[in-house]
Short mmCIF file of C-alpha atoms in Angstrom, two decimals:
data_model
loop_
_atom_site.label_atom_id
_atom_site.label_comp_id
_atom_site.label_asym_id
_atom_site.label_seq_id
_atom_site.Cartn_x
_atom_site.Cartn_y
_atom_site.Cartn_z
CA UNK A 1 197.10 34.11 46.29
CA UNK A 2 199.00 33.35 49.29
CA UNK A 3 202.77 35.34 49.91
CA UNK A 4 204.36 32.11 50.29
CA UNK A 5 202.59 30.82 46.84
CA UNK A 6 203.09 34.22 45.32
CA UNK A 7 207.05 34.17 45.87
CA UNK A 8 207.58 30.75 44.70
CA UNK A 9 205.19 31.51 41.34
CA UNK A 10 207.89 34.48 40.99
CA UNK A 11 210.69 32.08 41.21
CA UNK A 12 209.04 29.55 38.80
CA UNK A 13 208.94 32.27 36.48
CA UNK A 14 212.51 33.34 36.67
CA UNK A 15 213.68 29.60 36.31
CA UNK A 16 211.40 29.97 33.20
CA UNK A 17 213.27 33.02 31.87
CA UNK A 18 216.81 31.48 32.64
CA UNK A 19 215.72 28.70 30.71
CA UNK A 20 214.79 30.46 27.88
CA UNK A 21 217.45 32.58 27.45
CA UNK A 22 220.04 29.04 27.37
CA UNK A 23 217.52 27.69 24.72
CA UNK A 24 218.23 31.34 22.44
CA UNK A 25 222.59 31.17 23.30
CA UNK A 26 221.89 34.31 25.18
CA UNK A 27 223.07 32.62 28.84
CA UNK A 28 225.90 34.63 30.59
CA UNK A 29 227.66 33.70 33.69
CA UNK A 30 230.62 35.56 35.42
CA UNK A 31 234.20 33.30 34.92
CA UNK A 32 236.59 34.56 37.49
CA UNK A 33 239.92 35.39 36.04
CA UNK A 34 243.26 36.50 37.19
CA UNK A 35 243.71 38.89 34.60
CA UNK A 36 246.85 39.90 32.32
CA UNK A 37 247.65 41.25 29.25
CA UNK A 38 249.22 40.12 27.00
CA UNK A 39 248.42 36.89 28.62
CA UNK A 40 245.66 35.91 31.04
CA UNK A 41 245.13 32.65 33.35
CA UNK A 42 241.92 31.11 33.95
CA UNK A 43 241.25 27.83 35.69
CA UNK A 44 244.87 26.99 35.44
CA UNK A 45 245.45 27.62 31.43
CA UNK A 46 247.17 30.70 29.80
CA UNK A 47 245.24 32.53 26.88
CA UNK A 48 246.27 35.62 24.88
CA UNK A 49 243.53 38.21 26.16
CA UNK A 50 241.91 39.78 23.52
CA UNK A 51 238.75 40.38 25.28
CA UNK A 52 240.22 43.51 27.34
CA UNK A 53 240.38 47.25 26.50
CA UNK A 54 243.29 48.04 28.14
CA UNK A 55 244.51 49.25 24.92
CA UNK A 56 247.82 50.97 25.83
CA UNK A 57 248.79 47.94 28.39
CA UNK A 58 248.76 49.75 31.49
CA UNK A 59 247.21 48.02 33.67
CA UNK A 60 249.42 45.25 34.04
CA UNK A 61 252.27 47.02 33.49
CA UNK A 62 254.46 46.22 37.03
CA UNK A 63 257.19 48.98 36.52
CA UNK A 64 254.39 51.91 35.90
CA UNK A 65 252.20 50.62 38.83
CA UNK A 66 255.28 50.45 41.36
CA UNK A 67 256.13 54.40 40.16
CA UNK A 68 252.39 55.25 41.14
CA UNK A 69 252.55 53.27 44.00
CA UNK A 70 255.66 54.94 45.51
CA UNK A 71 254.05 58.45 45.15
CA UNK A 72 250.65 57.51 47.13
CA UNK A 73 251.60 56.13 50.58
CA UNK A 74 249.71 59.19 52.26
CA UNK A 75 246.85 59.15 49.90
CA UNK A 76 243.77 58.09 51.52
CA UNK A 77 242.03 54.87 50.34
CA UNK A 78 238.36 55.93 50.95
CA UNK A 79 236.21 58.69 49.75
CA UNK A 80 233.53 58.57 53.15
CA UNK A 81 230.53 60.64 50.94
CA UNK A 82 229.46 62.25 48.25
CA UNK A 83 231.59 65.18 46.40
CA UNK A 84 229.34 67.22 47.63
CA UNK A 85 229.90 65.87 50.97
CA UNK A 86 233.40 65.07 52.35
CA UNK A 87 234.33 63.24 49.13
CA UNK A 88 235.79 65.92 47.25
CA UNK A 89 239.38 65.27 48.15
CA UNK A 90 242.53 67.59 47.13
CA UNK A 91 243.08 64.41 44.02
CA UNK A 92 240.08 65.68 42.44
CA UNK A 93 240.74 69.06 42.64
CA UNK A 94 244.31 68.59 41.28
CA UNK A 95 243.09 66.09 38.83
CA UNK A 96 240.02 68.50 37.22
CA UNK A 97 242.65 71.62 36.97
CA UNK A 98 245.08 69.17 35.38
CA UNK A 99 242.40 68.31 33.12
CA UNK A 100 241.78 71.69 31.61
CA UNK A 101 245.19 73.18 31.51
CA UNK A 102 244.78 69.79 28.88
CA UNK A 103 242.19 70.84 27.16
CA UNK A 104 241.12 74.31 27.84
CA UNK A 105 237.72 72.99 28.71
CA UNK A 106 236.11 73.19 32.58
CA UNK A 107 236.24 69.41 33.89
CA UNK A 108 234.35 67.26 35.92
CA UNK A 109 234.96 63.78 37.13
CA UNK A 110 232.20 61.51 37.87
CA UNK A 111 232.22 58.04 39.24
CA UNK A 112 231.97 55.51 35.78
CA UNK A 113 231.10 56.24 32.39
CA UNK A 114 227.69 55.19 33.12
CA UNK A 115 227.35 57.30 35.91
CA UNK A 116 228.39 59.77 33.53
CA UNK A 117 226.17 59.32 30.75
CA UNK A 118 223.06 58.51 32.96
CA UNK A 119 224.00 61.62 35.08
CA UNK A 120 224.48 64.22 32.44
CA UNK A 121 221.65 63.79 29.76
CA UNK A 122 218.81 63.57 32.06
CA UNK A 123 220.11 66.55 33.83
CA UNK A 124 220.37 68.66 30.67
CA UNK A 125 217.84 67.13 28.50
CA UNK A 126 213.73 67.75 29.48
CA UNK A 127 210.22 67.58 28.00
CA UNK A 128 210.52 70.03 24.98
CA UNK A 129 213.16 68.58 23.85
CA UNK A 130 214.50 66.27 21.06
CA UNK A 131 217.62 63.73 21.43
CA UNK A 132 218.84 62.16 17.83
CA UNK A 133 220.90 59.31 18.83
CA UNK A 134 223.12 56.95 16.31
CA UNK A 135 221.44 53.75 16.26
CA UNK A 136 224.62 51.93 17.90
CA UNK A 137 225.13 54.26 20.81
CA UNK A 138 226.40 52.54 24.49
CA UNK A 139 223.75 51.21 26.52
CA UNK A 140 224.38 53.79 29.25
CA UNK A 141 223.66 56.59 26.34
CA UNK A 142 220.61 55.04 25.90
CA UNK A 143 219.41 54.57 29.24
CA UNK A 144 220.12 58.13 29.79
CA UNK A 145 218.34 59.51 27.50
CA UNK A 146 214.89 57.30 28.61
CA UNK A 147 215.46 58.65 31.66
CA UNK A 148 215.19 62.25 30.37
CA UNK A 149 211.87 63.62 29.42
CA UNK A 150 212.68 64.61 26.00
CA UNK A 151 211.39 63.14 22.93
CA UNK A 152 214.20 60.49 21.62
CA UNK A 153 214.76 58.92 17.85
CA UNK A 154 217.86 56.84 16.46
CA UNK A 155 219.60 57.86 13.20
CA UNK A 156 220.53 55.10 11.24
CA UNK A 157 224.38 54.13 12.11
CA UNK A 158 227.02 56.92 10.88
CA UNK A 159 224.39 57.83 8.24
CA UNK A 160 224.50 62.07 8.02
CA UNK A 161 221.98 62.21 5.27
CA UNK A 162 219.58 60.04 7.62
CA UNK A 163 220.70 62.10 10.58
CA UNK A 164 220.35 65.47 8.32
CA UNK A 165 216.54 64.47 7.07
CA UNK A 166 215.50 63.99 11.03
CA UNK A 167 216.73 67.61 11.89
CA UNK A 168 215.41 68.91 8.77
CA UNK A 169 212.19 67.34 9.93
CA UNK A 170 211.53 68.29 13.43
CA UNK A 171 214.38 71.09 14.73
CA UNK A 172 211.62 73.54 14.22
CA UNK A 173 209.46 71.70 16.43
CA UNK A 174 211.65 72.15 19.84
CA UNK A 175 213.52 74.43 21.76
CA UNK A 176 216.58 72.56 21.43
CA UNK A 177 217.82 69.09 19.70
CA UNK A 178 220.75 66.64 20.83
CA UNK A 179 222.83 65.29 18.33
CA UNK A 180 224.37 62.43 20.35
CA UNK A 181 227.01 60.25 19.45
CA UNK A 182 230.60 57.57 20.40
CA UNK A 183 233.54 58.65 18.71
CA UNK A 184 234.81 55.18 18.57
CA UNK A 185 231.79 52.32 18.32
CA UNK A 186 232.57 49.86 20.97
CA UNK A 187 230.33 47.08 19.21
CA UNK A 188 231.79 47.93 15.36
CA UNK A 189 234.82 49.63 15.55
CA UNK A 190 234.23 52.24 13.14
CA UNK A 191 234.68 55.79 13.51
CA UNK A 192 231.92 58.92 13.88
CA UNK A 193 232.45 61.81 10.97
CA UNK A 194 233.35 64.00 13.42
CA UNK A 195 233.50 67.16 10.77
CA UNK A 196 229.57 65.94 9.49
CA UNK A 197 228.27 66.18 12.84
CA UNK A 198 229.70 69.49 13.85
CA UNK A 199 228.45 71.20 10.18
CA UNK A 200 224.78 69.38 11.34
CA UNK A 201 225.14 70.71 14.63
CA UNK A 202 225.66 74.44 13.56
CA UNK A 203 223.71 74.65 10.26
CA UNK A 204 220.20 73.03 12.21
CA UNK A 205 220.93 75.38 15.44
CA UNK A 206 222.00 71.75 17.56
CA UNK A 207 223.87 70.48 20.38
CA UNK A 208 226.21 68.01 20.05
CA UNK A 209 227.15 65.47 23.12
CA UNK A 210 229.82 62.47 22.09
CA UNK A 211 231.37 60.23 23.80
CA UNK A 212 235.11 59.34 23.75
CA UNK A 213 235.17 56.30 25.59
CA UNK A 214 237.33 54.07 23.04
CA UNK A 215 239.64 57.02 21.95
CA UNK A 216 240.44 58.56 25.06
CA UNK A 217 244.47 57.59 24.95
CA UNK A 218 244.57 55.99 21.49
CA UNK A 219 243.89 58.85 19.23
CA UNK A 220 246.04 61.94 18.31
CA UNK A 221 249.62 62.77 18.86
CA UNK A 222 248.91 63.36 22.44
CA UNK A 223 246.64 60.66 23.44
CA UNK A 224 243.71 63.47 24.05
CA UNK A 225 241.15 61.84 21.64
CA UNK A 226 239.65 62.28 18.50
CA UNK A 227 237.83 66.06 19.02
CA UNK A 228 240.95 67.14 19.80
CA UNK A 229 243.14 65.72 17.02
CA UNK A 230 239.93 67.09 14.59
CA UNK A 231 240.13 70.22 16.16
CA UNK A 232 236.46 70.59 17.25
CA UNK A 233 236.60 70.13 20.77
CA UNK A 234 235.32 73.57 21.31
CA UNK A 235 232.06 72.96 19.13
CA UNK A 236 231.14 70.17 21.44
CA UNK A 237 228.83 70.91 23.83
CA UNK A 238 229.38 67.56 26.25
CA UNK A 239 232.61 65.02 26.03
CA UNK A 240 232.36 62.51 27.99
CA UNK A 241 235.65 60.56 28.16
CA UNK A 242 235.35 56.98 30.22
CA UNK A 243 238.60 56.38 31.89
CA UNK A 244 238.54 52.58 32.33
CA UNK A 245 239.92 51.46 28.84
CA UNK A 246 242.88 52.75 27.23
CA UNK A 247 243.69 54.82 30.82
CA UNK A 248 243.44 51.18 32.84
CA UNK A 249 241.33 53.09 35.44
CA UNK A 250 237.54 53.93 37.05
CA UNK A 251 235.54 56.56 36.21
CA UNK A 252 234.53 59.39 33.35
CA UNK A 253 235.20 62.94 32.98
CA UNK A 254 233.31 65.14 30.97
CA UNK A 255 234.12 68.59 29.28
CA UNK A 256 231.85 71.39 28.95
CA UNK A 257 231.90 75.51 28.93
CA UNK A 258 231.86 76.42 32.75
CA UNK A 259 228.15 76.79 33.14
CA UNK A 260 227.22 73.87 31.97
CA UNK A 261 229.97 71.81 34.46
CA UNK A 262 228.66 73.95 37.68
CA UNK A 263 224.70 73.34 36.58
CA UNK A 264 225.68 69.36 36.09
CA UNK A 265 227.51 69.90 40.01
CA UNK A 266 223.83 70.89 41.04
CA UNK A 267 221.42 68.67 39.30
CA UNK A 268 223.22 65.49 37.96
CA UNK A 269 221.89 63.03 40.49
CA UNK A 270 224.89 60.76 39.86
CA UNK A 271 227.42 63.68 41.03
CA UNK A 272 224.91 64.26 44.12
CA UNK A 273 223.63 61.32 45.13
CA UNK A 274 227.11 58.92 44.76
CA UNK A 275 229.46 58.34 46.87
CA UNK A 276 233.09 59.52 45.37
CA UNK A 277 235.65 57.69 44.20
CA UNK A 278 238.42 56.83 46.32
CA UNK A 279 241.34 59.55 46.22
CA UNK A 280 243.73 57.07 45.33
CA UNK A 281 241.87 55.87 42.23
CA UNK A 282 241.58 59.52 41.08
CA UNK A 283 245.23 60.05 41.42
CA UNK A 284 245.78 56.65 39.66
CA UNK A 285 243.78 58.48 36.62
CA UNK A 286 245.78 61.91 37.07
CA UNK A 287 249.01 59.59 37.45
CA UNK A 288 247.57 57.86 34.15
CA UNK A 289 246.98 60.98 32.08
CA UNK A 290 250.31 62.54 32.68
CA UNK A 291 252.00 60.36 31.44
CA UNK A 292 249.56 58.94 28.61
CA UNK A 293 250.50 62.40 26.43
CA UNK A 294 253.93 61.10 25.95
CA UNK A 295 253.10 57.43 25.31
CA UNK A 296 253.33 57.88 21.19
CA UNK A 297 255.26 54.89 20.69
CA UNK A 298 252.62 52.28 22.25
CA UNK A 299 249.94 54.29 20.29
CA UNK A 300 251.72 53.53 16.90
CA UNK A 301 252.00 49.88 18.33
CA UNK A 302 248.51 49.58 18.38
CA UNK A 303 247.92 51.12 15.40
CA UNK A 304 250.41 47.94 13.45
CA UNK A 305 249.17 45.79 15.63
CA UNK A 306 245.79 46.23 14.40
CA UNK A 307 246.63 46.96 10.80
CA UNK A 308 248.55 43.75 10.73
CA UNK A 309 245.53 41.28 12.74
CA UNK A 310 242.82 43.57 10.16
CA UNK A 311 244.35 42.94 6.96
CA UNK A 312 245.40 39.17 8.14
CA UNK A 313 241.84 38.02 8.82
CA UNK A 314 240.69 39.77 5.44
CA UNK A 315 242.91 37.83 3.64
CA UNK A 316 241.64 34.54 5.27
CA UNK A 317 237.80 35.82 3.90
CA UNK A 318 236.90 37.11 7.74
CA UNK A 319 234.21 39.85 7.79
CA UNK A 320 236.28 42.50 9.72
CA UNK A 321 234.33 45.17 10.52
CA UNK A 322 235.75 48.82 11.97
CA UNK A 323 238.96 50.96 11.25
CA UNK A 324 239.91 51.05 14.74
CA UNK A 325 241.40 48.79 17.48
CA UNK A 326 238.13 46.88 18.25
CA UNK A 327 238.22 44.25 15.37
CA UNK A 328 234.92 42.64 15.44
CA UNK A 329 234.80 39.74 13.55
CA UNK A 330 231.35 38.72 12.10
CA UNK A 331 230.32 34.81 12.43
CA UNK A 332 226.02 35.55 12.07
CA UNK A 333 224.27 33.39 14.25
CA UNK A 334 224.61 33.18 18.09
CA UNK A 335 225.49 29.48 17.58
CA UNK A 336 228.26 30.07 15.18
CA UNK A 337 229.87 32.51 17.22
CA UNK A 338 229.89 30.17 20.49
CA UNK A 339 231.51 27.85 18.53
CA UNK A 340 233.93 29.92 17.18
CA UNK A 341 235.03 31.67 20.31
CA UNK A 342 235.14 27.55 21.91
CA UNK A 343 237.41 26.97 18.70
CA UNK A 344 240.07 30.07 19.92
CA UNK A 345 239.72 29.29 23.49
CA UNK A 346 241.02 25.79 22.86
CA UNK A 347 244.02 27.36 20.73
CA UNK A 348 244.82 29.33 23.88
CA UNK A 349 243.17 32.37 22.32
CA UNK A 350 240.17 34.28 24.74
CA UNK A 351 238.27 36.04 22.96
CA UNK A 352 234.64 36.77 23.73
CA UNK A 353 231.36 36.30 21.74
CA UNK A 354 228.99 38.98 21.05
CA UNK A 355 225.71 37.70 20.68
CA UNK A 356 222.17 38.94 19.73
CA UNK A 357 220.36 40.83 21.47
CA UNK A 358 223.68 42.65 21.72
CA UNK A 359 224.00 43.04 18.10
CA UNK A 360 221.45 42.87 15.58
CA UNK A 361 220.19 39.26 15.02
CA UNK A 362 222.17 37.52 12.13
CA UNK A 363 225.35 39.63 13.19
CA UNK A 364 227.17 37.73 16.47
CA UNK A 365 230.94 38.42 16.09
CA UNK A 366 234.45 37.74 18.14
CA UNK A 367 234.96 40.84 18.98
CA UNK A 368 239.08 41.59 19.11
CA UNK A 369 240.14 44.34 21.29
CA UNK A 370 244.09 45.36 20.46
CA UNK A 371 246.61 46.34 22.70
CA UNK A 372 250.08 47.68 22.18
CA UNK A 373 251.11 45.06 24.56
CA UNK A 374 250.80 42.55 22.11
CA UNK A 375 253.72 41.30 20.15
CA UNK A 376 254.07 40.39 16.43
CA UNK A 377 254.92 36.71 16.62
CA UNK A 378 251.65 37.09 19.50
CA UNK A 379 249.85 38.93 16.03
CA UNK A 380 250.63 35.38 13.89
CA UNK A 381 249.57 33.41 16.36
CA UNK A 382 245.99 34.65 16.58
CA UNK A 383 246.19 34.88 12.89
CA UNK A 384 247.03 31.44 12.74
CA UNK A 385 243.88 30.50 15.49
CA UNK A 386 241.49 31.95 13.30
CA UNK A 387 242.88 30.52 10.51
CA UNK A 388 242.53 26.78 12.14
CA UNK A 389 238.83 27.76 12.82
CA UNK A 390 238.15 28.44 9.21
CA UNK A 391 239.04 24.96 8.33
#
């Protein structure tokens, strides 16, 4: 076949493909926004944003932002290389020291959650090995683990006994076995047993890797997350905390004994191979973290807030799923969702649609995210949106 025939058969095809995936409600597109929170604008109309994860309402938050921005006016705005290069600035140095006197865990910043979780796994995880994975584990999870060389199965979601018969089944049969899970489950908003997984992990001889990407901030007296408030931090072997929800910034950091952080400085291709963030964003996140510990007030917030919208839309006869912050809010089919979330929108409520292949088919939802910025009489109005839509 000729090139020129060849790359317009390719582009035939990918028409195709669009076209199928608007035929099965699975068509995204990229709206630009000027975002807010509690309130958002887009094309000219306010909504009440309940599509972001900025959970504690920092990000928009013009008195906090002009505090950070007075302490940075030296800080350089570019990173020019790799850590490993000349992108290891004096922010990340500060930042990963203020990070342990935190935790009393080694730290180690890396440039997105992803990066993170696509980074660490493959560099820890090889042939001879065995990753057990809950079913509803982040994409990133996922893709790191297919890019190890270990053998990989899926427990069913938060089911221990499940989890228990797979390590029963084949721990004897490598040298070691993952036990990977969220803490908080971005696509259910329920919580991991974090006291069942740490018994699995030391009666079958395991390691445990979770990530804490939805209750970095929220959870705990001191924002830390939830293996700190369950006191089992130190039987974790990787936590991998995401810093652009609840924190309002970019990047991850993960904790681990000091071996395991220097071996991930020499072998996670991520850390190597990526440039590093800019010195200003880290000190954002180190300017974020400081002052996140004392923030219990907006964490109770969040906690009524999300009581209250929970036990509102139950009442209605919504199918709320989660005990968290992320309320997803189960409609079934792509097409009911769509028209759901079309429904809000035109009640000056944005709220996204999470649609199969997302979710399993038969289970597209509204997913709600929370945030401490929202109000009460904000809290009865989206009651009163959703309860419009179920007329």
């Amino acid at each position: 076949m000729p090139q020129q025939e060849n790359s317009r058969a390719f582009y035939r095809d990918l028409e195709q493909r669009l076209e199928q995936l608007r035929r099965q409600g699975q068509w995204r597109e990229l709206r630009r926004s000027d975002y807010g929170l509690p309130e958002m604008t887009f094309e000219g109309t306010r909504y009440l944003n309940l599509s972001s994860n900025d959970y504690l309402g920092l990000a928009n938050d013009a008195a906090f932002r002009g505090e950070f921005l007075s302490r940075v006016q030296d800080t350089r705005l570019g990173a020019t290389g790799s850590r490993l290069m000349t992108g290891n600035t004096l922010p990340y140095a500060d930042f990963e020291q203020q990070l342990e006197r935190a935790y009393g865990l080694p730290a180690l910043v890396f440039g997105s959650g992803y990066h993170a979780n696509t980074g660490v796994l493959p560099a820890l995880v090889s042939s001879g090995d065995l990753v057990l994975a809950d079913r509803l584990v982040h994409a990133s999870i996922l893709d790191g683990v297919l890019a190890s060389k270990a053998d990989f199965q899926r427990y069913r979601h938060n089911d221990y006994e499940h989890l228990e018969t797979l390590l029963a089944r084949n721990r004897s049969r490598y040298r070691y076995v993952w036990i990977v899970s969220e803490t908080i489950f971005s696509m259910d908003g329920d919580r991991a047993d974090l006291a069942r997984l740490v018994d699995l992990k030391n009666r079958y001889e395991a390691l445990l890797y979770l990530d804490e990407a939805h209750s970095i901030g929220t959870d705990g007296e001191d924002g830390l997350g939830m293996c700190r408030q369950a006191g089992v931090l130190e039987q974790v072997d990787v936590a991998v905390f995401p810093m652009g929800k609840a924190m309002a910034s970019h990047g991850a950091f993960v904790l681990a004994k000091r071996p395991l952080r220097d071996y991930l400085v020499n072998t996670s291709r991520p850390m190597i191979f990526s440039t590093a963030l800019p010195p200003v964003c880290v000190a954002w996140s180190a300017f974020v973290f400081s002052r996140m510990q004392s923030m219990a007030s907006e964490r109770e917030r969040l906690q009524h807030n999300s009581a209250q919208l929970r036990e509102g839309l139950r009442e209605m006869g919504y199918r709320v799923l989660g005990q968290s912050h992320i309320l997803p809010v189960v409609f079934g089919d792509n097409e009911a969702v769509l028209q759901a979330s079309a429904q809000l929108r035109a009640q000056g409520i944005w709220a996204t649609a999470i649609r199969y292949p997302t979710v399993p088919r038969g289970e597209a939802r509204i997913r709600l995210s929370v945030s401490s910025a929202f109000s009460s009489d904000q809290i009865q109005r989206i009651l009163q949106a959703f309860d419009t839509c179920k007329r």
